[in-house]
Amino acid sequence: MELVQLRYLYTLARLEHRTRAANMIHNAQPAISRSLRNLEAGLGVPLFTRAGKGIQLNQNGEILLAHCEVALKELEAAKLKLEAARNAGERQASLTMLAGSKLLPDLIRGFKKLYPDITLKIIQQGGYGDMSEQSDIRIDAATSPAKGLYSMALMHE
């Protein structure tokens, strides 16, 4: 029993029409029919009652479909978990430096210790004008705290 056969079985059971199932799966109808005949041969029982292009699950097919639905849901859940795990390593925080470059080594070490799975992207701006790059963290020199932003003094000189 192969995963692709279970996907074909599931789609065909829902649509009960070989051509529509083939169109939904984006595969040729003869290939799907052959795959399902091979599944039936491998299991040693018929799964469908066939009538022209129409097809309907029999009692054996209903038994397999119930397990097939559970298996496909579990595989989809596994796929989502793996995707989340893969994307976890791609998280990124950006840091814009306008001042305080002597803070940088300690800041990077502390950040990597707390958040080892997040990549830190460092952007160093030359001037104090409008910043085109959006940052998650911004280190700036100022005589007073920025208004409307969450800010804190890191050092005083």
PDB file of N, CA, C and O in Angstrom, residues 9 40 45-49 56-67:
ATOM      1  N   LEU A   9      -7.495   6.899  -3.531  1.00  0.00           N
ATOM      2  CA  LEU A   9      -8.675   6.274  -2.943  1.00  0.00           C
ATOM      3  C   LEU A   9      -9.558   7.328  -2.276  1.00  0.00           C
ATOM      4  O   LEU A   9     -10.774   7.362  -2.491  1.00  0.00           O
ATOM      5  N   GLU A  40      -6.055  -2.823  -4.945  1.00  0.00           N
ATOM      6  CA  GLU A  40      -7.006  -3.917  -4.706  1.00  0.00           C
ATOM      7  C   GLU A  40      -6.314  -5.276  -4.814  1.00  0.00           C
ATOM      8  O   GLU A  40      -6.527  -6.159  -3.983  1.00  0.00           O
ATOM      9  N   VAL A  45      -8.705  -7.760  -2.046  1.00  0.00           N
ATOM     10  CA  VAL A  45     -10.156  -7.531  -1.975  1.00  0.00           C
ATOM     11  C   VAL A  45     -10.532  -6.371  -2.902  1.00  0.00           C
ATOM     12  O   VAL A  45      -9.748  -5.441  -3.086  1.00  0.00           O
ATOM     13  N   PRO A  46     -11.739  -6.427  -3.493  1.00  0.00           N
ATOM     14  CA  PRO A  46     -12.201  -5.272  -4.266  1.00  0.00           C
ATOM     15  C   PRO A  46     -12.608  -4.148  -3.316  1.00  0.00           C
ATOM     16  O   PRO A  46     -13.103  -4.402  -2.208  1.00  0.00           O
ATOM     17  N   LEU A  47     -12.364  -2.898  -3.724  1.00  0.00           N
ATOM     18  CA  LEU A  47     -12.695  -1.747  -2.892  1.00  0.00           C
ATOM     19  C   LEU A  47     -13.855  -0.925  -3.458  1.00  0.00           C
ATOM     20  O   LEU A  47     -14.468  -0.143  -2.735  1.00  0.00           O
ATOM     21  N   PHE A  48     -14.130  -1.115  -4.766  1.00  0.00           N
ATOM     22  CA  PHE A  48     -15.127  -0.304  -5.452  1.00  0.00           C
ATOM     23  C   PHE A  48     -16.130  -1.163  -6.205  1.00  0.00           C
ATOM     24  O   PHE A  48     -15.813  -2.265  -6.641  1.00  0.00           O
ATOM     25  N   THR A  49     -17.303  -0.590  -6.402  1.00  0.00           N
ATOM     26  CA  THR A  49     -18.273  -1.107  -7.351  1.00  0.00           C
ATOM     27  C   THR A  49     -18.228  -0.134  -8.520  1.00  0.00           C
ATOM     28  O   THR A  49     -18.404   1.069  -8.331  1.00  0.00           O
ATOM     29  N   GLN A  56     -18.107   3.575  -6.883  1.00  0.00           N
ATOM     30  CA  GLN A  56     -18.588   3.737  -5.515  1.00  0.00           C
ATOM     31  C   GLN A  56     -17.867   2.740  -4.614  1.00  0.00           C
ATOM     32  O   GLN A  56     -17.625   1.593  -5.000  1.00  0.00           O
ATOM     33  N   LEU A  57     -17.526   3.199  -3.412  1.00  0.00           N
ATOM     34  CA  LEU A  57     -16.871   2.311  -2.455  1.00  0.00           C
ATOM     35  C   LEU A  57     -17.819   1.194  -2.041  1.00  0.00           C
ATOM     36  O   LEU A  57     -19.009   1.418  -1.836  1.00  0.00           O
ATOM     37  N   ASN A  58     -17.264  -0.003  -1.915  1.00  0.00           N
ATOM     38  CA  ASN A  58     -18.045  -1.102  -1.340  1.00  0.00           C
ATOM     39  C   ASN A  58     -17.683  -1.177   0.150  1.00  0.00           C
ATOM     40  O   ASN A  58     -17.003  -0.302   0.685  1.00  0.00           O
ATOM     41  N   GLN A  59     -18.110  -2.231   0.821  1.00  0.00           N
ATOM     42  CA  GLN A  59     -17.874  -2.377   2.257  1.00  0.00           C
ATOM     43  C   GLN A  59     -16.374  -2.405   2.582  1.00  0.00           C
ATOM     44  O   GLN A  59     -15.933  -1.793   3.548  1.00  0.00           O
ATOM     45  N   ASN A  60     -15.599  -3.104   1.753  1.00  0.00           N
ATOM     46  CA  ASN A  60     -14.144  -3.147   1.960  1.00  0.00           C
ATOM     47  C   ASN A  60     -13.538  -1.748   1.819  1.00  0.00           C
ATOM     48  O   ASN A  60     -12.671  -1.356   2.599  1.00  0.00           O
ATOM     49  N   GLY A  61     -13.995  -1.030   0.797  1.00  0.00           N
ATOM     50  CA  GLY A  61     -13.502   0.327   0.565  1.00  0.00           C
ATOM     51  C   GLY A  61     -13.826   1.262   1.719  1.00  0.00           C
ATOM     52  O   GLY A  61     -13.011   2.117   2.093  1.00  0.00           O
ATOM     53  N   GLU A  62     -15.015   1.105   2.298  1.00  0.00           N
ATOM     54  CA  GLU A  62     -15.414   1.938   3.446  1.00  0.00           C
ATOM     55  C   GLU A  62     -14.486   1.700   4.637  1.00  0.00           C
ATOM     56  O   GLU A  62     -14.104   2.637   5.329  1.00  0.00           O
ATOM     57  N   ILE A  63     -14.128   0.450   4.864  1.00  0.00           N
ATOM     58  CA  ILE A  63     -13.209   0.115   5.970  1.00  0.00           C
ATOM     59  C   ILE A  63     -11.857   0.785   5.738  1.00  0.00           C
ATOM     60  O   ILE A  63     -11.313   1.437   6.634  1.00  0.00           O
ATOM     61  N   LEU A  64     -11.327   0.639   4.536  1.00  0.00           N
ATOM     62  CA  LEU A  64     -10.022   1.225   4.238  1.00  0.00           C
ATOM     63  C   LEU A  64     -10.087   2.745   4.268  1.00  0.00           C
ATOM     64  O   LEU A  64      -9.166   3.395   4.775  1.00  0.00           O
ATOM     65  N   LEU A  65     -11.171   3.327   3.757  1.00  0.00           N
ATOM     66  CA  LEU A  65     -11.303   4.781   3.738  1.00  0.00           C
ATOM     67  C   LEU A  65     -11.264   5.362   5.146  1.00  0.00           C
ATOM     68  O   LEU A  65     -10.630   6.400   5.371  1.00  0.00           O
ATOM     69  N   ALA A  66     -11.921   4.736   6.107  1.00  0.00           N
ATOM     70  CA  ALA A  66     -11.911   5.239   7.486  1.00  0.00           C
ATOM     71  C   ALA A  66     -10.483   5.341   8.016  1.00  0.00           C
ATOM     72  O   ALA A  66     -10.097   6.340   8.635  1.00  0.00           O
ATOM     73  N   HIS A  67      -9.677   4.313   7.752  1.00  0.00           N
ATOM     74  CA  HIS A  67      -8.279   4.336   8.197  1.00  0.00           C
ATOM     75  C   HIS A  67      -7.451   5.302   7.350  1.00  0.00           C
ATOM     76  O   HIS A  67      -6.531   5.944   7.860  1.00  0.00           O
TER      77      HIS A  67
END
